[in-house]
mmCIF file of C-alpha atoms and ligand atoms in Angstrom:
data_model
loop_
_atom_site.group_PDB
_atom_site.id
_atom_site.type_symbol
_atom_site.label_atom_id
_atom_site.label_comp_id
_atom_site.label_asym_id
_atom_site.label_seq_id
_atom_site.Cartn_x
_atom_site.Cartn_y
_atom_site.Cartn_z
ATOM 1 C CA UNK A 57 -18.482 -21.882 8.556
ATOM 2 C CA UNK A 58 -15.984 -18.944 9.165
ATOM 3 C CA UNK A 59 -14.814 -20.601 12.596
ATOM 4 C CA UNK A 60 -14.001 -23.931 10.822
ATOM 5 C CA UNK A 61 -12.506 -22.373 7.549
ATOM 6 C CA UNK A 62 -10.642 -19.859 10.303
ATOM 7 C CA UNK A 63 -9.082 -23.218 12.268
ATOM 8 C CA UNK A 64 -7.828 -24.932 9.238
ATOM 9 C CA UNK A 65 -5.937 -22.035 8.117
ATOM 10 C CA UNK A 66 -4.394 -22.032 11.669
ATOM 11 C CA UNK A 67 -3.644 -25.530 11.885
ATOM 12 C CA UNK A 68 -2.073 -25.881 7.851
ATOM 13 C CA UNK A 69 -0.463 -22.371 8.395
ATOM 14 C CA UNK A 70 1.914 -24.152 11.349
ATOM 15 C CA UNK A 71 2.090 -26.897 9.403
ATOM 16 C CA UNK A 72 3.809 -25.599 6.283
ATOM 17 C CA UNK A 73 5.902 -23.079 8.384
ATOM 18 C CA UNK A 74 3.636 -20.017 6.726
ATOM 19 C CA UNK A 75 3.172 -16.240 7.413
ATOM 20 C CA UNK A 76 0.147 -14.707 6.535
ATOM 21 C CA UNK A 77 1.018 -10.828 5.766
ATOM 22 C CA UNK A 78 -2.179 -8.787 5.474
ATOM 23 C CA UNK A 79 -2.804 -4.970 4.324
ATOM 24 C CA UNK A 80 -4.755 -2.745 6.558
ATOM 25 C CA UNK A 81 -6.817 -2.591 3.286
ATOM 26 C CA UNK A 82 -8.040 -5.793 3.379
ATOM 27 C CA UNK A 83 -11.660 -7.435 4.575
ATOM 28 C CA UNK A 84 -12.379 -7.780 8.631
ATOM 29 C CA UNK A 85 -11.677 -11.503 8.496
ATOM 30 C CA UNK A 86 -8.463 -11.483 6.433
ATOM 31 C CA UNK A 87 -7.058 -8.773 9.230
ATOM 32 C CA UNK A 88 -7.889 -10.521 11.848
ATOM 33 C CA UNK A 89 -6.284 -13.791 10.362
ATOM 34 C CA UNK A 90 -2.556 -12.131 9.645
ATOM 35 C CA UNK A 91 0.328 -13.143 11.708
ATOM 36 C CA UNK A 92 1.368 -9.364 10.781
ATOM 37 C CA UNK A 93 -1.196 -6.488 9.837
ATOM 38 C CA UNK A 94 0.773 -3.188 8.414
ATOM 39 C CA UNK A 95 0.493 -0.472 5.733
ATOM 40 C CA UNK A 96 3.147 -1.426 2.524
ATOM 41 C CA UNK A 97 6.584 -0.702 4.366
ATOM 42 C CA UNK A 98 5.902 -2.484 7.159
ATOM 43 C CA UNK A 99 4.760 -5.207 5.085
ATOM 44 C CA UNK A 100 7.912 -5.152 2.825
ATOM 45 C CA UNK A 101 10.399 -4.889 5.819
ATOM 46 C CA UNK A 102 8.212 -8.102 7.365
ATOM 47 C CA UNK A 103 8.564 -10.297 4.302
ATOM 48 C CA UNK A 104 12.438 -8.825 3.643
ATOM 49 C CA UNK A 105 12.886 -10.371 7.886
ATOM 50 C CA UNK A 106 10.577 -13.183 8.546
ATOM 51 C CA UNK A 107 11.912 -16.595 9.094
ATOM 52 C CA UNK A 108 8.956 -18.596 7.132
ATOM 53 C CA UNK A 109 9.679 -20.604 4.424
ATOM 54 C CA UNK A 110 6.285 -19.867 2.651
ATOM 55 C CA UNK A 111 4.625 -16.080 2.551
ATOM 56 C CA UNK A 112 0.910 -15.903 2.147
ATOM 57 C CA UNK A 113 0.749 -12.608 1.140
ATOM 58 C CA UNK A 114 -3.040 -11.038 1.631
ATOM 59 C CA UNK A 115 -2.733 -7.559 -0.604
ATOM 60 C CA UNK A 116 -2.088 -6.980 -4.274
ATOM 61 C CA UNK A 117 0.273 -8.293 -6.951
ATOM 62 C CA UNK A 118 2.828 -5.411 -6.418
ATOM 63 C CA UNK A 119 2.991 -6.151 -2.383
ATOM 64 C CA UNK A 120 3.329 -9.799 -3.407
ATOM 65 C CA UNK A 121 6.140 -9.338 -5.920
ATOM 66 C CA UNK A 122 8.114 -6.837 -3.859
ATOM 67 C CA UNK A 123 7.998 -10.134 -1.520
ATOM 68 C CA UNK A 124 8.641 -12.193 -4.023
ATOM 69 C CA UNK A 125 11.521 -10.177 -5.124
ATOM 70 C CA UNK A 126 13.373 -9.887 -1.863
ATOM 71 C CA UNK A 127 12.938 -13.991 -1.301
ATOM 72 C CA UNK A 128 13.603 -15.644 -4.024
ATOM 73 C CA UNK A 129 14.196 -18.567 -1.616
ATOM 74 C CA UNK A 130 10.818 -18.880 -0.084
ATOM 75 C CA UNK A 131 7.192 -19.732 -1.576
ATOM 76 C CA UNK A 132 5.302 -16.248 -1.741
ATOM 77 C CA UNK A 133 1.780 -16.459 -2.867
ATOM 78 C CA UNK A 134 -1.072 -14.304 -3.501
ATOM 79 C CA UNK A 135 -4.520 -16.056 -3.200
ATOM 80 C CA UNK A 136 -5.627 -14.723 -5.876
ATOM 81 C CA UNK A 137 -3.560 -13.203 -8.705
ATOM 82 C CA UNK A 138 -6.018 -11.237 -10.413
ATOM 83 C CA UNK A 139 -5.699 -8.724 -7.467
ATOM 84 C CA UNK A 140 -3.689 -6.135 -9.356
ATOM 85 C CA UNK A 141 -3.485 -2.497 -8.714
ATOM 86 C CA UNK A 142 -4.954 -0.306 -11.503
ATOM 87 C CA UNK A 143 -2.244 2.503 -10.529
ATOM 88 C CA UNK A 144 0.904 0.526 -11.245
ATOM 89 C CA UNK A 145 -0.682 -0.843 -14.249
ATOM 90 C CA UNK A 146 -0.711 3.357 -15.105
ATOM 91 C CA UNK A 147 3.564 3.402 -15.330
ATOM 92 C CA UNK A 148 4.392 1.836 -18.724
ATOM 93 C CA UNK A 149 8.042 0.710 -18.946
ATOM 94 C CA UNK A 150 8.094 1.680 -22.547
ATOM 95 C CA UNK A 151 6.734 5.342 -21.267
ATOM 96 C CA UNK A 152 8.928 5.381 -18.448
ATOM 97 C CA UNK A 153 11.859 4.791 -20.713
ATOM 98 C CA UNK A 154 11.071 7.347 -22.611
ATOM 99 C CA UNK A 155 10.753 9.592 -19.872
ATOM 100 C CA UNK A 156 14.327 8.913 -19.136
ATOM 101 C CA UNK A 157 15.809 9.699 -22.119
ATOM 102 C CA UNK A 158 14.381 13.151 -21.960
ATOM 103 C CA UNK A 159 15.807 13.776 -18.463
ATOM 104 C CA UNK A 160 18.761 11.630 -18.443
ATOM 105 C CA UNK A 161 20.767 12.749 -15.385
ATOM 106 C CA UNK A 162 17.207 12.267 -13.522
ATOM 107 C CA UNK A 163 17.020 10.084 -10.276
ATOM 108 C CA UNK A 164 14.109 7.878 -10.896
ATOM 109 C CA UNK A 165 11.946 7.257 -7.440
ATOM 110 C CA UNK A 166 9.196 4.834 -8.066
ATOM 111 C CA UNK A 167 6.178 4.430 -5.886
ATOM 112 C CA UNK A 168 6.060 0.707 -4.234
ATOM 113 C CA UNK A 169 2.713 0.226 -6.360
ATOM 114 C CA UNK A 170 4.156 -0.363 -8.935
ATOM 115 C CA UNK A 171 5.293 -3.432 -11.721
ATOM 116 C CA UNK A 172 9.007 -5.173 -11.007
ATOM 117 C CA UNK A 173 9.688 -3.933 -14.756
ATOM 118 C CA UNK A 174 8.917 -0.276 -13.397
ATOM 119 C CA UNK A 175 10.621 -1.057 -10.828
ATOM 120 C CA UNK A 176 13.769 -2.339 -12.868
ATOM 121 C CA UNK A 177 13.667 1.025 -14.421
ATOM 122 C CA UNK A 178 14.375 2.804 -11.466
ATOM 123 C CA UNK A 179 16.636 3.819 -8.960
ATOM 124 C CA UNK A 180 14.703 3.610 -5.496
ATOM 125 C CA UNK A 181 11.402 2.890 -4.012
ATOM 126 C CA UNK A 182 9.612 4.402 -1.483
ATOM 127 C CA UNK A 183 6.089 3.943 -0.142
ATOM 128 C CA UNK A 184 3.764 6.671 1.078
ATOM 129 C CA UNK A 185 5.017 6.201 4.688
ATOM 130 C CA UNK A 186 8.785 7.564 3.606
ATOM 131 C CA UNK A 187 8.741 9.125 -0.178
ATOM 132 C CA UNK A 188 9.808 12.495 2.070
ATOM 133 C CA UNK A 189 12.700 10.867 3.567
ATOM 134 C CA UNK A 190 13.483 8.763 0.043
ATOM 135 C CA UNK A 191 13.035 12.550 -1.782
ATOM 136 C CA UNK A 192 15.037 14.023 0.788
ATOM 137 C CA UNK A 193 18.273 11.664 0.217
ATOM 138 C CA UNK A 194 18.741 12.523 -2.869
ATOM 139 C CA UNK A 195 21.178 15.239 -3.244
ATOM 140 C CA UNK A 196 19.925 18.663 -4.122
ATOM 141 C CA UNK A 197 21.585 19.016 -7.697
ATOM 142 C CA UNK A 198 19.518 16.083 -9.245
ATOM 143 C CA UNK A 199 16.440 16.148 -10.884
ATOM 144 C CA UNK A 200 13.810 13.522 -9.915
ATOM 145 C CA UNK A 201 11.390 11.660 -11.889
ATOM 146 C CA UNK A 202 8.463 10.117 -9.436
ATOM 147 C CA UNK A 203 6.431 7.459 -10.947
ATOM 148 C CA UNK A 204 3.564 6.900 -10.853
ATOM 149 C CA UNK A 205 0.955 8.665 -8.021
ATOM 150 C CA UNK A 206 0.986 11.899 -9.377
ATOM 151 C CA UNK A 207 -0.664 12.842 -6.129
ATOM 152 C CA UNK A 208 1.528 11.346 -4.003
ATOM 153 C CA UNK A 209 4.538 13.256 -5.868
ATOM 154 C CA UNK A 210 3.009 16.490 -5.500
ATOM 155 C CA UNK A 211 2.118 16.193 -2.009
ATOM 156 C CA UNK A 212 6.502 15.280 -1.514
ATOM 157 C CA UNK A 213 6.992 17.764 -4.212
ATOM 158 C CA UNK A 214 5.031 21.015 -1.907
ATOM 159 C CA UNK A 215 6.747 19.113 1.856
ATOM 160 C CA UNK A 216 10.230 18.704 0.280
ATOM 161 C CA UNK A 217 10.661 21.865 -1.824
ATOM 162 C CA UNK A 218 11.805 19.922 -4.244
ATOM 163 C CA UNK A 219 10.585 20.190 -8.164
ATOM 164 C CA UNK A 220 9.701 16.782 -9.151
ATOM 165 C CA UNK A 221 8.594 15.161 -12.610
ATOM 166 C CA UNK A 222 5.533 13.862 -12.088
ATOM 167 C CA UNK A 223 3.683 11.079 -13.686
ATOM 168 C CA UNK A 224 0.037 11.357 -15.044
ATOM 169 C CA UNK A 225 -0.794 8.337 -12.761
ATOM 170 C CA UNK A 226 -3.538 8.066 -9.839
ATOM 171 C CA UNK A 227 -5.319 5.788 -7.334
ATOM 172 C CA UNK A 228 -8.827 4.761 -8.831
ATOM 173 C CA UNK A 229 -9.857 4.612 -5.187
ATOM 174 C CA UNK A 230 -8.629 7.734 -3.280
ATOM 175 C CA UNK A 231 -9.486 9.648 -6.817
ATOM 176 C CA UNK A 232 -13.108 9.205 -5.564
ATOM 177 C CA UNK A 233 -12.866 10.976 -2.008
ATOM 178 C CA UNK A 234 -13.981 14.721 -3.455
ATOM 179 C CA UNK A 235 -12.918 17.692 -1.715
ATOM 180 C CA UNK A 236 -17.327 18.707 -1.269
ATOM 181 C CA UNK A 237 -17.489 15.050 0.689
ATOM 182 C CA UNK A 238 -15.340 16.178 3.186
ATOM 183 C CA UNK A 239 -16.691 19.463 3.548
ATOM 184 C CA UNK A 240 -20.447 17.682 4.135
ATOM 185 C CA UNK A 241 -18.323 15.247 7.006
ATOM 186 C CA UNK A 242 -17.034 18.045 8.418
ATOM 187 C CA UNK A 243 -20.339 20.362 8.788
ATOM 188 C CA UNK A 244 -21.982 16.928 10.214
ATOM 189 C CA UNK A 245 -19.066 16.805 12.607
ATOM 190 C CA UNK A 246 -17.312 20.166 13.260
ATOM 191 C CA UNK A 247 -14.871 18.734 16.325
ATOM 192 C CA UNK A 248 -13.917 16.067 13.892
ATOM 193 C CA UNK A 249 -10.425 15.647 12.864
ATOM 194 C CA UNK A 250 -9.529 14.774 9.078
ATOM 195 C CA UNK A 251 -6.804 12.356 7.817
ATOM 196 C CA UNK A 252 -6.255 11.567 4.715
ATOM 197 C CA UNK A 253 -4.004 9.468 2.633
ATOM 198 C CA UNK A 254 -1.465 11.365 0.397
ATOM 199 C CA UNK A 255 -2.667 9.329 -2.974
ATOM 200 C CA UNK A 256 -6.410 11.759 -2.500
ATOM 201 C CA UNK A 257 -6.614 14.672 -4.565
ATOM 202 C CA UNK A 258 -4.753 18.039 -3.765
ATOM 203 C CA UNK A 259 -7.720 19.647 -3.030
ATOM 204 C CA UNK A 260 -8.440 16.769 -0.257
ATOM 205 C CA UNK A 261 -4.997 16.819 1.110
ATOM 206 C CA UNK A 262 -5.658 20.544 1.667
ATOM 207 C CA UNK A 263 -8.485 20.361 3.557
ATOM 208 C CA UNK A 264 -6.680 17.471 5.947
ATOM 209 C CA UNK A 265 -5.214 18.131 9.849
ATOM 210 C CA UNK A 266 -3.135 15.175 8.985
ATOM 211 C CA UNK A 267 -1.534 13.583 6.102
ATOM 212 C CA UNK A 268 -0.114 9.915 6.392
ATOM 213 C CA UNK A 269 0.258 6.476 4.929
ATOM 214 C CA UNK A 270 -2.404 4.238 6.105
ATOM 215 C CA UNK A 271 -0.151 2.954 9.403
ATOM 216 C CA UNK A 272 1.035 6.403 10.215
ATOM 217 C CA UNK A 273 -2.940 7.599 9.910
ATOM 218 C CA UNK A 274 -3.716 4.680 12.625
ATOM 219 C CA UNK A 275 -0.813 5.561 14.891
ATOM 220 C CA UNK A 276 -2.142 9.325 14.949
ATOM 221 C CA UNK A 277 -5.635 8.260 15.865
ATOM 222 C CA UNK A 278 -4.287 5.944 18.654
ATOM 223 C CA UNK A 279 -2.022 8.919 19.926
ATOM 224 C CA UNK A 280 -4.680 11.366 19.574
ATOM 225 C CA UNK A 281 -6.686 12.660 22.124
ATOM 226 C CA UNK A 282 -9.800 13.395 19.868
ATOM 227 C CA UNK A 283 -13.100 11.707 19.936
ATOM 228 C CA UNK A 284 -14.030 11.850 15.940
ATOM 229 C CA UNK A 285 -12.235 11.271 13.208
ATOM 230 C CA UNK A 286 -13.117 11.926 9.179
ATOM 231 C CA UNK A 287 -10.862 9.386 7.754
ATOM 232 C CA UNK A 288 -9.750 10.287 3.829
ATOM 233 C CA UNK A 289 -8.572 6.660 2.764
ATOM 234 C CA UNK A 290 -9.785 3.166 2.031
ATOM 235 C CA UNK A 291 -12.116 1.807 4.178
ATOM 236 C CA UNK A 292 -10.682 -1.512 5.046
ATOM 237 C CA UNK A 293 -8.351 0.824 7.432
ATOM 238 C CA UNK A 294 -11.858 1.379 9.732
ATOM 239 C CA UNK A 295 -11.681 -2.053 10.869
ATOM 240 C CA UNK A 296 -8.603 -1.398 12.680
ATOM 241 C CA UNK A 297 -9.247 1.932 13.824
ATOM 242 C CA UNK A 298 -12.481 0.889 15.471
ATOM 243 C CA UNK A 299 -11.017 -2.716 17.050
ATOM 244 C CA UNK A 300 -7.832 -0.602 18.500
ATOM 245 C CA UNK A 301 -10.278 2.518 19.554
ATOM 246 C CA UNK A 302 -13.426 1.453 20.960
ATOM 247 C CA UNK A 303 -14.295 4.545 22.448
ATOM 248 C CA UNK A 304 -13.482 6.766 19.111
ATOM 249 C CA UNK A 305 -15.611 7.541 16.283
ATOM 250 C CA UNK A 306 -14.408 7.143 12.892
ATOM 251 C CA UNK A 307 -16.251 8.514 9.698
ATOM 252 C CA UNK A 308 -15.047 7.261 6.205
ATOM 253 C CA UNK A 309 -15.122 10.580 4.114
ATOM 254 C CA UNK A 310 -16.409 8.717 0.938
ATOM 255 C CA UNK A 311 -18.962 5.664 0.809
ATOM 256 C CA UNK A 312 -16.797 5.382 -2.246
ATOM 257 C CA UNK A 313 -13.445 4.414 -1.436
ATOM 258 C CA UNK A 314 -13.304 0.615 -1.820
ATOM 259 C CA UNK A 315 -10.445 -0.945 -3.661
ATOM 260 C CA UNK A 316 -12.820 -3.799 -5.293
ATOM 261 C CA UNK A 317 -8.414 -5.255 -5.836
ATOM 262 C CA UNK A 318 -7.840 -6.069 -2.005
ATOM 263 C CA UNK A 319 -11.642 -7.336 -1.380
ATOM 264 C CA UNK A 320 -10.823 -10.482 -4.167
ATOM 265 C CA UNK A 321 -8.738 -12.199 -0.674
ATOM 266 C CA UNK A 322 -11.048 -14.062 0.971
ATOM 267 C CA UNK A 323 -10.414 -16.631 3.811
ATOM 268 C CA UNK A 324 -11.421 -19.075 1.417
ATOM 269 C CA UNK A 325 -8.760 -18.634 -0.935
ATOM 270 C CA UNK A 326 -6.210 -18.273 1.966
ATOM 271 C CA UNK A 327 -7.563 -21.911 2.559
ATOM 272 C CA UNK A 328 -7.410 -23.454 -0.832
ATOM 273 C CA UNK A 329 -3.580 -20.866 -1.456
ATOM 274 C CA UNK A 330 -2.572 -22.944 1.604
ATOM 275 C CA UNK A 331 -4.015 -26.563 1.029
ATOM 276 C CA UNK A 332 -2.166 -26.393 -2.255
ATOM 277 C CA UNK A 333 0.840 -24.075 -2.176
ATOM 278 C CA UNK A 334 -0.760 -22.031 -5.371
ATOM 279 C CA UNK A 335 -0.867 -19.518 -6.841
ATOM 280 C CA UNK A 336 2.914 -18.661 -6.415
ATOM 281 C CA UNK A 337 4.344 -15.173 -7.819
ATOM 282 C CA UNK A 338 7.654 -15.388 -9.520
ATOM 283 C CA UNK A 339 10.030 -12.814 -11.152
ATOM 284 C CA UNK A 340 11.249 -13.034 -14.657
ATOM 285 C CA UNK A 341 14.913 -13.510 -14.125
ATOM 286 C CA UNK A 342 15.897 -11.262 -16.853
ATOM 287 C CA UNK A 343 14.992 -8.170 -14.297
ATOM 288 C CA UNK A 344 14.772 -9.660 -11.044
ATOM 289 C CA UNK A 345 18.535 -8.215 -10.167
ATOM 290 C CA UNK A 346 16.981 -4.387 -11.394
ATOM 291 C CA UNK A 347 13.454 -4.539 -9.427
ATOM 292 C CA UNK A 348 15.179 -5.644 -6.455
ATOM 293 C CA UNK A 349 17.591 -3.281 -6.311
ATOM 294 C CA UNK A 350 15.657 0.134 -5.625
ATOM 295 C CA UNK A 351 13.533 -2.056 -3.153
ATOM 296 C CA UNK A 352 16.957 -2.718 -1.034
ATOM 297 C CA UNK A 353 18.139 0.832 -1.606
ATOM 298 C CA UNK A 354 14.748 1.731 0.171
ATOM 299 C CA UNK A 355 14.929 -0.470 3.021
ATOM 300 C CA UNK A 356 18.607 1.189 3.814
ATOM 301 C CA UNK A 357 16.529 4.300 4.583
ATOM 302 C CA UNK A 358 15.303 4.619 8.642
HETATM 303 P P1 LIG B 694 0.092 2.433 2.454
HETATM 304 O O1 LIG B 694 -0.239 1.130 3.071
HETATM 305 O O2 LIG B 694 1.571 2.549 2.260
HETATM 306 O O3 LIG B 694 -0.467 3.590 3.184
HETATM 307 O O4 LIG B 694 -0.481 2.450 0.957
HETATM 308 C C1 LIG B 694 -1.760 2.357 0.604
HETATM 309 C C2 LIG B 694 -1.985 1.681 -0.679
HETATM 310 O O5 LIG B 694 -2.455 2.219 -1.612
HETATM 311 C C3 LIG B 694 -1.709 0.295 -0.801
HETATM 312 O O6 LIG B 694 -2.174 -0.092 -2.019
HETATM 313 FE FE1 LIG B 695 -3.971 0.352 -5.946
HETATM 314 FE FE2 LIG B 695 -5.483 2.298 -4.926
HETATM 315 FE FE3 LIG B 695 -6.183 -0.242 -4.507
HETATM 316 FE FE4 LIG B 695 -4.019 0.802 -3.294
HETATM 317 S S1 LIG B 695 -6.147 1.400 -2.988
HETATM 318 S S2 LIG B 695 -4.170 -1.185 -4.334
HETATM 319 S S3 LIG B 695 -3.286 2.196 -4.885
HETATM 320 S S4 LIG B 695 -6.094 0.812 -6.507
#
């Protein structure tokens, strides 16, 4: 069922000149289908270069309009639009505004997960792979609003040195890897090695040998000499880490940490997104010009 679902994909996804972009995130099958597999910068910098005139985007709406934002020429589609991300839902433009006006010579840095009217609110973008270098190039004298991981921020906030004004926001999933879940991993497996994602608590972070965005966490285990790994993040990432390391062993660090938002793309509705060019994402033109903006300003930086 799979295997014939699998080759019509293949054969309408030449036919209608498609990519199919998937998050490390999402289910075994949807991985294993993407023309391009990546954490959320690699993902933007593949939809702001590919040559395709339609985008099947397998992630959430934020991933999808970031694409959407950067092409308004091509057809970018998510298969299904009620996968939304319950942290950028968190940054209120209203709030954000108001934010502002209390800090008004403030940089605003927004996180990539979040809404293009967030977005059109703010300065640049980063992602969890470079919010230290985005931090960093911003010059000293400025004060910076980051919106809206607050755990993300205060992770760049202790690296950089730099005070930042945080946001009360937080990822539903990585909220639910506790610091005493590690701890049990870690007395289970005392040569193991723990990475974690910087949107997991402070008190996670602190227990971690490495912190990283979910590409830089599987280029460290692929580098790595170690046998075991307790991995802090969502577990759609073990898929990859097991199919690149066969001879590793990788132990999620919560039986929690699902984002139900990325399981809703299934190869079925990569099928039907296909077969009938639906369900598109578009940009209200009124902001389009101010969400795309801190996206480009983000893709400047290496
Ligand atoms: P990265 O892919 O940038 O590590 O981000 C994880 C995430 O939360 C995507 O929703
Ligand atoms: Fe949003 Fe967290 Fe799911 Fe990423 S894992 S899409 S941040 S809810």
């Amino acid at each position: 069922m799979n295997h014939d679902v699998e080759r019509k994909i293949q054969q309408l996804k030449k036919e209608k000149n498609t990519v199919i972009l998937a998050h490390y995130y999402q289910l075994p099958e949807i991985q294993d289908i993407g023309d391009f597999i990546g954490d959320s910068l690699d993902l933007c910098r593949k939809a702001a270069n590919t040559d395709a005139e339609v985008i099947v985007f397998c992630g959430v709406w934020f991933m999808a309009e970031s694409a959407a934002l950067i092409n308004p020429d091509k057809t970018v589609i998510l298969p299904d639009p009620q996968a939304g991300c319950p942290m950028a839902d968190m940054a209120r433009p209203e709030e954000l505004l108001k934010l502002k006006e209390q800090h008004p010579g403030a940089v605003v840095v927004c996180y990539i997960n979040s809404n293009a009217e967030v977005k059109a609110l703010s300065d640049i973008c980063c992602t969890s792979s470079n919010a230290q270098a985005v931090v960093e190039s911003i010059p000293g004298d400025r004060e910076i609003i980051f919106v809206p991981d607050r755990h993300l921020g205060e992770y760049i906030a202790e690296i950089t040195g730099r005070p930042l004004i945080l946001w009360p926001g937080y990822c539903i999933v990585h909220q639910r890897i506790l610091p005493e879940y590690v701890a049990e991993e870690k007395k289970i497996h005392p040569a193991a090695l723990v990475l974690v994602h910087p949107e997991c608590p402070k008190e996670v972070v602190d227990m971690a040998d490495f912190v990283g965005s979910t590409g830089k966490i599987i280029k460290f285990c692929r580098e790595s000499g170690a046998k075991e790994f307790i991995i802090g993040t969502e577990q759609g990432i073990l898929h990859q880490l097991k199919k690149q390391n066969p001879e590793k062993s990788f132990i999620p660090a919560s039986d929690f940490a699902v984002c139900r938002n990325m399981k809703k793309i299934t190869l079925e509705k990569v099928l039907s997104s296909l077969e009938t060019l639906s369900p598109v994402i578009r940009v209200d033109e009124a902001i389009r010009d101010d969400a795309l903006a801190p996206i480009m300003r983000m893709l400047e930086i290496r």
